[in-house]
Short mmCIF file of C-alpha atoms in Angstrom, two decimals:
data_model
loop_
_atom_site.label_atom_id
_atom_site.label_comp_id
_atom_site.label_asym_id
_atom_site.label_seq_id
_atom_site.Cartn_x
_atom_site.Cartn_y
_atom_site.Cartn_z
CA UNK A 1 -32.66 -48.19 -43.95
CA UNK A 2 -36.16 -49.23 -44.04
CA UNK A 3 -37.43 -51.13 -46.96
CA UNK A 4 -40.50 -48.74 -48.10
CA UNK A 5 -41.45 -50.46 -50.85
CA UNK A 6 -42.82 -53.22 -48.03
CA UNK A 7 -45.22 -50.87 -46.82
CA UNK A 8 -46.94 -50.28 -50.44
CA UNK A 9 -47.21 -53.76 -51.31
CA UNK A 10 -50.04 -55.50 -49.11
CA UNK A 11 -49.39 -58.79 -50.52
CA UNK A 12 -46.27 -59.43 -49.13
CA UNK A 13 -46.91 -57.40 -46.05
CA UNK A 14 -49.63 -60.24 -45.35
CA UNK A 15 -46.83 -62.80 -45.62
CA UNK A 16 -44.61 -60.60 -43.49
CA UNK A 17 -47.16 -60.87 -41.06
CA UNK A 18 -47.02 -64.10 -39.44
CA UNK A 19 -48.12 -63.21 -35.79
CA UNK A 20 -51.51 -61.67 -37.38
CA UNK A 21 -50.35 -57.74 -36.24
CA UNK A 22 -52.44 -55.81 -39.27
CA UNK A 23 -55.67 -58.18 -38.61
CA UNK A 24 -55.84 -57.28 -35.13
CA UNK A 25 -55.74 -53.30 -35.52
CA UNK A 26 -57.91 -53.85 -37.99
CA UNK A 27 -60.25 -54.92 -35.93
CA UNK A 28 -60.05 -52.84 -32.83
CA UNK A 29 -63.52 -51.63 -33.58
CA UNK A 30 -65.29 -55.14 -33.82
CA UNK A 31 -63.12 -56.04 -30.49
CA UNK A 32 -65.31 -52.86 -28.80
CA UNK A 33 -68.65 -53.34 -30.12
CA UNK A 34 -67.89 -57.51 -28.95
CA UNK A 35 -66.57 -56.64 -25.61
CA UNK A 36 -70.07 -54.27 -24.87
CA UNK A 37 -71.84 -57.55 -25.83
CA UNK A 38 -70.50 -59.84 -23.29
CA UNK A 39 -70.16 -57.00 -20.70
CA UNK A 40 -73.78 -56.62 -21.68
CA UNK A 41 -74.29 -60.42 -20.79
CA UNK A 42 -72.50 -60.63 -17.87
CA UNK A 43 -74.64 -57.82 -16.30
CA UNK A 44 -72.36 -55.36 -16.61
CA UNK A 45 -74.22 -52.60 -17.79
CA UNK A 46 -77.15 -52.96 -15.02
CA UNK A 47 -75.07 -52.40 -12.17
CA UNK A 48 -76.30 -49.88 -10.26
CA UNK A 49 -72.99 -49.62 -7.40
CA UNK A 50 -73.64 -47.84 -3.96
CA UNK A 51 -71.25 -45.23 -4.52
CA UNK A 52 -67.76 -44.54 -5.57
CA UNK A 53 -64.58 -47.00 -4.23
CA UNK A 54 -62.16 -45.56 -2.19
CA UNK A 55 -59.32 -46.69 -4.41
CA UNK A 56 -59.20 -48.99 -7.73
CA UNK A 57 -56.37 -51.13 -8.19
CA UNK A 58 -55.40 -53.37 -10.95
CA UNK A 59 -53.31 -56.42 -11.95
CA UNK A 60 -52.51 -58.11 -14.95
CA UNK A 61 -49.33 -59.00 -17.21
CA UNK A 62 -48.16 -57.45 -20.44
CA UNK A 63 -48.45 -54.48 -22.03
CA UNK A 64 -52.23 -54.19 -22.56
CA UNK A 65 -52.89 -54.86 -18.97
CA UNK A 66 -50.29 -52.01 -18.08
CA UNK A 67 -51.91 -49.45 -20.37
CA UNK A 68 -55.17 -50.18 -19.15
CA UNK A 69 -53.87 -49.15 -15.92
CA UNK A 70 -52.28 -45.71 -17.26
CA UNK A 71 -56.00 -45.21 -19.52
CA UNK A 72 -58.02 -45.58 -16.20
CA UNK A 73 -55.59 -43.41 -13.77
CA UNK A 74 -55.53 -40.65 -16.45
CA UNK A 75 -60.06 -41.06 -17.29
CA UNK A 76 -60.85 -41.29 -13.20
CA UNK A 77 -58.71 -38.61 -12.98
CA UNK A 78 -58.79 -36.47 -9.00
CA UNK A 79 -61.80 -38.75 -8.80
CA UNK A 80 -60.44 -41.94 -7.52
CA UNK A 81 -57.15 -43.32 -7.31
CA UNK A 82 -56.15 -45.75 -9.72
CA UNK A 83 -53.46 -47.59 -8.69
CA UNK A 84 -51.69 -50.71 -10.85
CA UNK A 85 -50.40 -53.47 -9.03
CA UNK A 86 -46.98 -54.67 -10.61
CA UNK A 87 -45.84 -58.27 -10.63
CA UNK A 88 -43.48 -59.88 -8.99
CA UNK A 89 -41.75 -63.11 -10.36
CA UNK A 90 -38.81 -64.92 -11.50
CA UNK A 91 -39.77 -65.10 -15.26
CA UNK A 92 -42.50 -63.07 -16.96
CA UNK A 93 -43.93 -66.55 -17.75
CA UNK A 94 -47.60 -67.04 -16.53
CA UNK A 95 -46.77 -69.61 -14.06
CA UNK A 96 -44.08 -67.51 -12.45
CA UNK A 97 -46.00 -64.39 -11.65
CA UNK A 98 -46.70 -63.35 -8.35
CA UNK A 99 -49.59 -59.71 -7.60
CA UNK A 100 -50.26 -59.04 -3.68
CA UNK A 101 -52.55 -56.53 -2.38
CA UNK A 102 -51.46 -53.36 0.11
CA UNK A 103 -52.08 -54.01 3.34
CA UNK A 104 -54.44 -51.12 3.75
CA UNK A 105 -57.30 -52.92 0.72
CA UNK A 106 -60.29 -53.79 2.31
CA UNK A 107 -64.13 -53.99 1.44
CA UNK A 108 -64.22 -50.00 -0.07
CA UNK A 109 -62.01 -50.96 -2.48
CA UNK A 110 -62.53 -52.38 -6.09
CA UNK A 111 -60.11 -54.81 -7.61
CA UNK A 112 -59.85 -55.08 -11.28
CA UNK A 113 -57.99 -58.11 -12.97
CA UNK A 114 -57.61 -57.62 -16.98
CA UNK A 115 -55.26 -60.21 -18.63
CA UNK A 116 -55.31 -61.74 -22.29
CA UNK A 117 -54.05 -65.32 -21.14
CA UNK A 118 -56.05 -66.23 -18.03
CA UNK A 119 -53.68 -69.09 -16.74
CA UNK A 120 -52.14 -67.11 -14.49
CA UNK A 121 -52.25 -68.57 -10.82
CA UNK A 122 -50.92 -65.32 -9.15
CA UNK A 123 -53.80 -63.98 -10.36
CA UNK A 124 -56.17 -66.23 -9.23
CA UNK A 125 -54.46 -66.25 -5.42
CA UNK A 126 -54.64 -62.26 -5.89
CA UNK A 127 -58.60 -62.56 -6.27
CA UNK A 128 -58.84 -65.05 -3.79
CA UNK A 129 -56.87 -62.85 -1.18
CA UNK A 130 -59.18 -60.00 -1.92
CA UNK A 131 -62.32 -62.24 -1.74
CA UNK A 132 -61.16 -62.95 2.09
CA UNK A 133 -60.62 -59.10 2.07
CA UNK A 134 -64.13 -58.22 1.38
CA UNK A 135 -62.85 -56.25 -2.13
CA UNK A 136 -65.09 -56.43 -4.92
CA UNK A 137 -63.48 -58.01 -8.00
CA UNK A 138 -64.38 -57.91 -11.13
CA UNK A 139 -62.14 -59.45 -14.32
CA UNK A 140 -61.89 -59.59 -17.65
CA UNK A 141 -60.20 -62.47 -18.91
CA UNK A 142 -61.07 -65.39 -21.71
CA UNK A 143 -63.99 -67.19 -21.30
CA UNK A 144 -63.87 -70.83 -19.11
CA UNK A 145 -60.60 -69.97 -18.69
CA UNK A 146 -58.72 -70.94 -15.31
CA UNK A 147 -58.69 -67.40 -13.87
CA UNK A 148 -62.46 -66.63 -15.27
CA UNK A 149 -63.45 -69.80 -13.35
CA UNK A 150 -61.31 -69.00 -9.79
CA UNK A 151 -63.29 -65.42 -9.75
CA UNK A 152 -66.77 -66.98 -10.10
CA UNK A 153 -65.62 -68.95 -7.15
CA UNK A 154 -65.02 -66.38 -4.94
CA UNK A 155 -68.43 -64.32 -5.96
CA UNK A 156 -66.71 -61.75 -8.35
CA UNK A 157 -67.56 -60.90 -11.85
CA UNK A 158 -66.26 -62.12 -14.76
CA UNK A 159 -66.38 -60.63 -18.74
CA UNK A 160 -65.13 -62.87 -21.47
CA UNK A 161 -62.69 -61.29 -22.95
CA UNK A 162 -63.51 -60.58 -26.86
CA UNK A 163 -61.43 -62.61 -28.89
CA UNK A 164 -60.62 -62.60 -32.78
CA UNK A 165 -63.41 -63.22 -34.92
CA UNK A 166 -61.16 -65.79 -36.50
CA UNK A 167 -60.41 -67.89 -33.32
CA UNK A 168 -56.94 -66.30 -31.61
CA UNK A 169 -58.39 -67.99 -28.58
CA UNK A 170 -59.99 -71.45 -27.80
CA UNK A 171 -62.25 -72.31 -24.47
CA UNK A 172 -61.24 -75.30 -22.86
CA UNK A 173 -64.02 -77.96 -22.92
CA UNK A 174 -65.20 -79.64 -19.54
CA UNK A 175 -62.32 -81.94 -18.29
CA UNK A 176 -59.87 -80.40 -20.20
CA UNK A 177 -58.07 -78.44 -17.35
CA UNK A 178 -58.01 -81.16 -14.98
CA UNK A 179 -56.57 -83.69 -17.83
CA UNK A 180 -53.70 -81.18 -18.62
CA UNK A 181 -54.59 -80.24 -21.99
CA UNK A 182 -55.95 -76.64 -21.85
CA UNK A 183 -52.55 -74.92 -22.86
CA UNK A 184 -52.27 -77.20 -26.14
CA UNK A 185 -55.86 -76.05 -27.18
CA UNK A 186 -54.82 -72.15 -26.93
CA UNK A 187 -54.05 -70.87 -30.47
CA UNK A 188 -50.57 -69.77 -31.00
CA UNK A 189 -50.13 -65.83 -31.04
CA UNK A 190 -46.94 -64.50 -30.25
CA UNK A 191 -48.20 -60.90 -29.50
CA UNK A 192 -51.52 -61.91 -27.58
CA UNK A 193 -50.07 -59.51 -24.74
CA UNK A 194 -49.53 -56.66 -26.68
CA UNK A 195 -51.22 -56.74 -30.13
CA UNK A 196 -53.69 -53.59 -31.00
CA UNK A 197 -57.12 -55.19 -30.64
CA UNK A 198 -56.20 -56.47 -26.94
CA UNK A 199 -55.93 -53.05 -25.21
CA UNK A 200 -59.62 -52.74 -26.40
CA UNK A 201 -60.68 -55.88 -25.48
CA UNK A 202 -59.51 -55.95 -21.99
CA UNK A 203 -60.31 -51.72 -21.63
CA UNK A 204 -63.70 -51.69 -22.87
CA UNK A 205 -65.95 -53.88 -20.16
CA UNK A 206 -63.85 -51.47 -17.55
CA UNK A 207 -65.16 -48.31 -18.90
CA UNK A 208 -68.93 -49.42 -19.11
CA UNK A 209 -68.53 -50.37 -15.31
CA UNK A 210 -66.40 -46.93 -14.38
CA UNK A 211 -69.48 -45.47 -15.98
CA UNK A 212 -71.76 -47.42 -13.73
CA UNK A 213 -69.59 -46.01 -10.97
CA UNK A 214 -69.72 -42.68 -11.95
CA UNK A 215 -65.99 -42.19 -12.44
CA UNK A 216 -65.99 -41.36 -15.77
CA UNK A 217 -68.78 -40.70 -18.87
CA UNK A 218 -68.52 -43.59 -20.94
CA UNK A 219 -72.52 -44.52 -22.08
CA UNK A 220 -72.82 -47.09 -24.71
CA UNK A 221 -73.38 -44.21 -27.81
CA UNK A 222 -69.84 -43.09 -26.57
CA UNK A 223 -68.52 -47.01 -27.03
CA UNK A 224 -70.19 -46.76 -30.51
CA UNK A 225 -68.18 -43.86 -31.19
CA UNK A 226 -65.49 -45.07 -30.75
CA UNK A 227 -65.15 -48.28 -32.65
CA UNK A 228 -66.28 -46.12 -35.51
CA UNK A 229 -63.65 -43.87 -34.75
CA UNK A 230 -61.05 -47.42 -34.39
CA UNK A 231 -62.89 -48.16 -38.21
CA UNK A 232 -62.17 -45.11 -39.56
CA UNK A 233 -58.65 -45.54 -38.86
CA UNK A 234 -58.00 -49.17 -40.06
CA UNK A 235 -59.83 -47.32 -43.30
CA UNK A 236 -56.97 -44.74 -43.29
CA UNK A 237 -53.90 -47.02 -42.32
CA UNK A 238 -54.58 -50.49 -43.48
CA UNK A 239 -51.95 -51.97 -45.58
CA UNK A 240 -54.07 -51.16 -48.90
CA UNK A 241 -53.54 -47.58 -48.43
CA UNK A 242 -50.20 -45.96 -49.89
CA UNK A 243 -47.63 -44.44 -47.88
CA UNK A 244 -48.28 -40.86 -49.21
CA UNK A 245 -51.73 -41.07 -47.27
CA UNK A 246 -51.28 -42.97 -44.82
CA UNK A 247 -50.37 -41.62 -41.49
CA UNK A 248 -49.40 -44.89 -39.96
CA UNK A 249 -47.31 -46.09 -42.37
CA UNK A 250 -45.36 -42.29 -43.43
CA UNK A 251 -44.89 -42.49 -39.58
CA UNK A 252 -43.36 -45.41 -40.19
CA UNK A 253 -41.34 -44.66 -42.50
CA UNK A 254 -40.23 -41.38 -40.74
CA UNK A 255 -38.84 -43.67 -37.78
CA UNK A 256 -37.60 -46.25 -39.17
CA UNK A 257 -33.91 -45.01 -38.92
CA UNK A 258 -34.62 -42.54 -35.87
CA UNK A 259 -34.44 -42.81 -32.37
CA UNK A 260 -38.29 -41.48 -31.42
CA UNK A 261 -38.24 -38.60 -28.63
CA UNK A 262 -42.13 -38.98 -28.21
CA UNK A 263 -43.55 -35.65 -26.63
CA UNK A 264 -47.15 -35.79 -25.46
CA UNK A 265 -49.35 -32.04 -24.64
CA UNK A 266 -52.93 -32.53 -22.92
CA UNK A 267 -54.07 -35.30 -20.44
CA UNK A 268 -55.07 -37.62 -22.93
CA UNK A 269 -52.09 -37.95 -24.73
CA UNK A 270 -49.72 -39.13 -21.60
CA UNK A 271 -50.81 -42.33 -21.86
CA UNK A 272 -50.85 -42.95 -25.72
CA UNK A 273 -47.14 -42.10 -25.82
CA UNK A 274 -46.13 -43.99 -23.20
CA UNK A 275 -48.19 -47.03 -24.99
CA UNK A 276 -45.99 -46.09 -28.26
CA UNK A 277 -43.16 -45.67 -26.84
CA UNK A 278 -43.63 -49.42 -25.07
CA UNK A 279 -45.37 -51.54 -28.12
CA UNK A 280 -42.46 -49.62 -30.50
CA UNK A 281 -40.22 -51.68 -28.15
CA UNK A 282 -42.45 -55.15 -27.98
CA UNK A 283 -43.79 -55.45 -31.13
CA UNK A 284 -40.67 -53.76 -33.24
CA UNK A 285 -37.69 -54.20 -31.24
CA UNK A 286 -37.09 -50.36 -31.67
CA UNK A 287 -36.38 -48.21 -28.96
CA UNK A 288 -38.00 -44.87 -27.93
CA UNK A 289 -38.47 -42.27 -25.37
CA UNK A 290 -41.55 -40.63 -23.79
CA UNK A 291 -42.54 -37.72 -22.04
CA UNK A 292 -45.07 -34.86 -21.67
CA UNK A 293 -44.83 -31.11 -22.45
CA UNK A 294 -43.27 -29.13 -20.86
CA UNK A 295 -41.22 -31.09 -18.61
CA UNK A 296 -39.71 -33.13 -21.06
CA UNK A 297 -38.08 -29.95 -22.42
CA UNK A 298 -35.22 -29.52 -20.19
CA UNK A 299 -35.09 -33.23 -19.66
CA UNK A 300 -35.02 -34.52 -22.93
CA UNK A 301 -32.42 -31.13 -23.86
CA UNK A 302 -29.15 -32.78 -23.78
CA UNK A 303 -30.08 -35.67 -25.81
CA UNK A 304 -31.65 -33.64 -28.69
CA UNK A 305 -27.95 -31.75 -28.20
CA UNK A 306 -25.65 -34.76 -28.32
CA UNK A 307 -24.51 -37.57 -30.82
CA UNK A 308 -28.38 -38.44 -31.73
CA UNK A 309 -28.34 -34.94 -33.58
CA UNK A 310 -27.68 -34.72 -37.18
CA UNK A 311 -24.59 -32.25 -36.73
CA UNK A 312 -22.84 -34.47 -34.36
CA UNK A 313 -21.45 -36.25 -37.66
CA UNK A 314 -18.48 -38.11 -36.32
CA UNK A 315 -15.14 -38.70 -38.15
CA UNK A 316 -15.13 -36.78 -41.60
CA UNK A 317 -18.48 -35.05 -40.47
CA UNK A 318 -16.83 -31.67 -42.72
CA UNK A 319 -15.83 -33.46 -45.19
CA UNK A 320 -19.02 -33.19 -48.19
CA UNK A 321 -17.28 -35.01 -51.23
CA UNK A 322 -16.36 -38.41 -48.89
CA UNK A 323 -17.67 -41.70 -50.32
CA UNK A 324 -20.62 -42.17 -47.96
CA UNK A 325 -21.44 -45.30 -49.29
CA UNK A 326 -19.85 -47.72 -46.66
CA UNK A 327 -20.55 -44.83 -43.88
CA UNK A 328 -22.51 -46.58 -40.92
CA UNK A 329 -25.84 -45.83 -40.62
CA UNK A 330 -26.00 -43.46 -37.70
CA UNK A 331 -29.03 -43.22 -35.06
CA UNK A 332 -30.44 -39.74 -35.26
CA UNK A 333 -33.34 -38.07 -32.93
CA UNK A 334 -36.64 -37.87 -34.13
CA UNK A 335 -39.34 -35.75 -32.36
CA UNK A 336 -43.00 -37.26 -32.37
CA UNK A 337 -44.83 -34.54 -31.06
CA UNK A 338 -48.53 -36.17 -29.56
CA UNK A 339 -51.65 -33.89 -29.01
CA UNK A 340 -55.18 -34.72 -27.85
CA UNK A 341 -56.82 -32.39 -29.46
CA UNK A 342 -55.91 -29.57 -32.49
CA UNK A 343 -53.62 -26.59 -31.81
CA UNK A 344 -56.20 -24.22 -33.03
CA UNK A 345 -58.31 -25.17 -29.92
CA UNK A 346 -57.36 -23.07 -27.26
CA UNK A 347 -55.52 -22.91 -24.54
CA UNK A 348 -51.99 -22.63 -23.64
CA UNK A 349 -49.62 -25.40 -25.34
CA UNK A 350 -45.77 -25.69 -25.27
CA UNK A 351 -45.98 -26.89 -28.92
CA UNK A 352 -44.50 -23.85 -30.35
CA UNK A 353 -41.17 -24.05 -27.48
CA UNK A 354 -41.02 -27.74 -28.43
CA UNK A 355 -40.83 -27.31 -32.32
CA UNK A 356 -38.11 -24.64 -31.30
CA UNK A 357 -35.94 -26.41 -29.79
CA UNK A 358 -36.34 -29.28 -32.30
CA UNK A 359 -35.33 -27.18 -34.87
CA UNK A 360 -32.24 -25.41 -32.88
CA UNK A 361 -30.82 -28.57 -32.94
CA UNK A 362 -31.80 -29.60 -36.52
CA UNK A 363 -34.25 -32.55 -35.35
CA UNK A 364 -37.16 -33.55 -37.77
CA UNK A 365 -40.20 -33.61 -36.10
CA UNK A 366 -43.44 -35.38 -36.89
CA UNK A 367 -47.10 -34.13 -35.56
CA UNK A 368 -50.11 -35.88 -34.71
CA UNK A 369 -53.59 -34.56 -33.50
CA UNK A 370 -56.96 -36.52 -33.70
CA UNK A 371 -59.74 -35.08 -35.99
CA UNK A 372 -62.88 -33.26 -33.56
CA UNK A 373 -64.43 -35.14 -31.58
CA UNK A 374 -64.91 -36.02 -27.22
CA UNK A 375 -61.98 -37.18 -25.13
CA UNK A 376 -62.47 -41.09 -25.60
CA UNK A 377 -63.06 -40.65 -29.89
CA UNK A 378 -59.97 -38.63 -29.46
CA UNK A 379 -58.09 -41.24 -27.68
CA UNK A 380 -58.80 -44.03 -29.50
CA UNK A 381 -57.77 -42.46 -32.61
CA UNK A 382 -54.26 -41.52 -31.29
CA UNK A 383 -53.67 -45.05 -30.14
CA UNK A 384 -55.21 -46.56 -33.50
CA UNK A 385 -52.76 -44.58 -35.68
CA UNK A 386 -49.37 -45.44 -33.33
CA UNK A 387 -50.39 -48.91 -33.00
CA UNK A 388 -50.26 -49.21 -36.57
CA UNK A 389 -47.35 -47.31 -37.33
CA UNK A 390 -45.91 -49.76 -34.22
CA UNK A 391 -47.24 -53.09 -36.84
CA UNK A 392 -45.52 -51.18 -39.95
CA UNK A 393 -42.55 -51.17 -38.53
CA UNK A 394 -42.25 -54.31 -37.02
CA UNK A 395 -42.96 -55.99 -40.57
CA UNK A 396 -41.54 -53.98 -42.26
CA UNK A 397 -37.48 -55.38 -42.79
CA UNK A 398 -34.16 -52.86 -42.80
CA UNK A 399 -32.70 -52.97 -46.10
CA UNK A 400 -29.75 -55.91 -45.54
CA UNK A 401 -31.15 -57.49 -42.84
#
């Protein structure tokens, strides 16, 4: 069982949280409004492209880089197609990983490199081999780091990456990379990769210039909108907040002992439940499945049916007077159902078939729609609100562990 009275006590939350989790979604918003100040600098926003690409494709490690991937696909939409190049590789170390390009890239195409840690020499060969391909790249990665400086080289673009106002990252200085020393002078953080405020630090520059491409509407009073939206949030979730109104953290609480069958209706929503499902695992060690309405009816049927369901009791399931008290604590299904926008908005939804057949089989469900507001305000807030629930849960201790 989860130890709830964690989540209401900030104090020793804050100790729990040695990897700096609750800072970063807190500051989601300030990582938006920095990231459209260096994209700003690095002449981002005055771009003015000579059409569409033919395709976009994009590399990076971790679990930011590969929901930055799933954000753009789902944005560009029938537009352009967005396709993520996985790595290759031995160990997912940085000095292990290995990205090559399809044969068919060539100068139409746009190659976008997003990554957190910027040491990564597969990436730099990757630009390099798409330099010598005549593909524009463009990459958002920390500042004077290795990979920042290997694009420059080959005439790309570079966008610092916006780091923690509180220094989660350090620039080499000059000589610093040749003498060996540049990994020492990187700040420890054990979820770099996948803590909240990276998504939006890597995802931001890449919308202003998919705006600039006219892929997708994402004009700098949009951007504002939605750190306010990511502040609002950390307003409603942060660890000050108790449990009874909090969203993040009575999510939290709701999964703690469950196995999460995350369902997802509208476009939008795809990718935030695949990011839940994914930073659940990375951040919290707890395992979940993801899917979208309505196909992950049928195909998530015989799970929701089986020993994850609260009747499938086991040994002395009909027996209501046992001593439960040294009873293992059982797994059960629990449905997250993921919208992009309210139910009372229209248009046809499988909502009502999935809370059906959630409750045929006795499995709790928990709901979550964004407050009003346009696609990217909407987005943001879904992610905000998992993310944290994600952090609660991963500080959050099991009673007896």
């Amino acid at each position: 069982m989860l130890d709830e009275s964690l989540l209401d006590a900030p104090e020793a939350l804050a100790v729990a949280d040695r990897r700096g989790l609750l800072r970063g979604a807190a500051e989601a918003g300030a990582r938006v409004r920095t990231a459209v100040r260096h994209a700003t600098e690095a002449g981002l926003t005055q771009l003015k492209p000579d059409g569409r690409p033919r395709a976009i494709l994009i590399a990076g490690p971790g679990t930011a880089a590969t929901c930055v991937a799933d954000l753009l696909g789902t944005l560009a939409g029938a537009g352009c197609p967005v396709i993520r190049l996985a790595p290759t590789g031995v160990a997912p170390a940085a000095g292990a990983l290995r990205w090559a390009l399809p044969g068919w890239a060539g100068p139409l195409d746009l190659l976008l490199v997003a990554t957190p840690d910027g040491t990564e020499p597969g990436l730099e060969l990757l630009a390099e081999q798409a330099y010598r391909r005549g593909c524009t790249v463009v990459a958002v990665a920390p500042a004077r780091s290795p990979l920042a400086e290997g694009v420059e080289g080959t005439h790309g673009l570079t966008v610092a990456m916006a780091t923690s106002p509180y220094g989660e990252y350090e620039a080499p200085h000059d000589g610093e990379r040749a003498s060996g020393t540049y990994e020492a002078r990187r700040v420890s953080d054990e979820a770099a990769a996948s803590a909240p405020a990276t998504l939006w630090a890597l995802l931001t520059p890449l919308l202003i210039l998919l705006d600039r491409t006219g892929l997708i509407t994402a004009p700098a009073e949009t951007l504002e909108k939605i750190a306010d939206r990511l502040d609002s949030v950390a307003e409603r979730c942060g660890p000050v907040i108790a449990t009874y109104s909090n969203p993040a953290k009575t999510l939290a609480a709701e999964l703690a002992d469950a196995l999460p069958v995350i369902w997802t209706e509208g476009r939008l929503a795809g990718p935030v439940g695949r990011r839940f499902a994914a930073t659940l695992a990375e951040l919290a060690g707890h395992p979940a499945v993801a899917g979208e309405l309505p196909e992950s009816l049928p195909a998530h049927g015989a799970l929701l049916a089986g020993n994850l369901a609260p009747s499938a009791d086991g040994d002395g399931g009909d027996d209501f007077f046992r001593d439960r008290v040294e009873d293992a604590q059982q797994l059960r299904a629990r449905v997250v159902l993921l919208r992009d926008r309210p139910v009372d908005a229209g248009g046809l939804s499988a909502a009502p078939t999935a809370r059906e057949l959630a409750h045929g089989h006795d499995i709790a469900i928990s709901e979550l729609e964004p407050e009003d507001g346009d696609d990217l305000e909407s987005l943001a807030e879904l992610i905000a609100v998992t993310d944290f629930a994600a952090v609660y849960l991963a500080l959050a201790p099991r009673d007896g562990s």
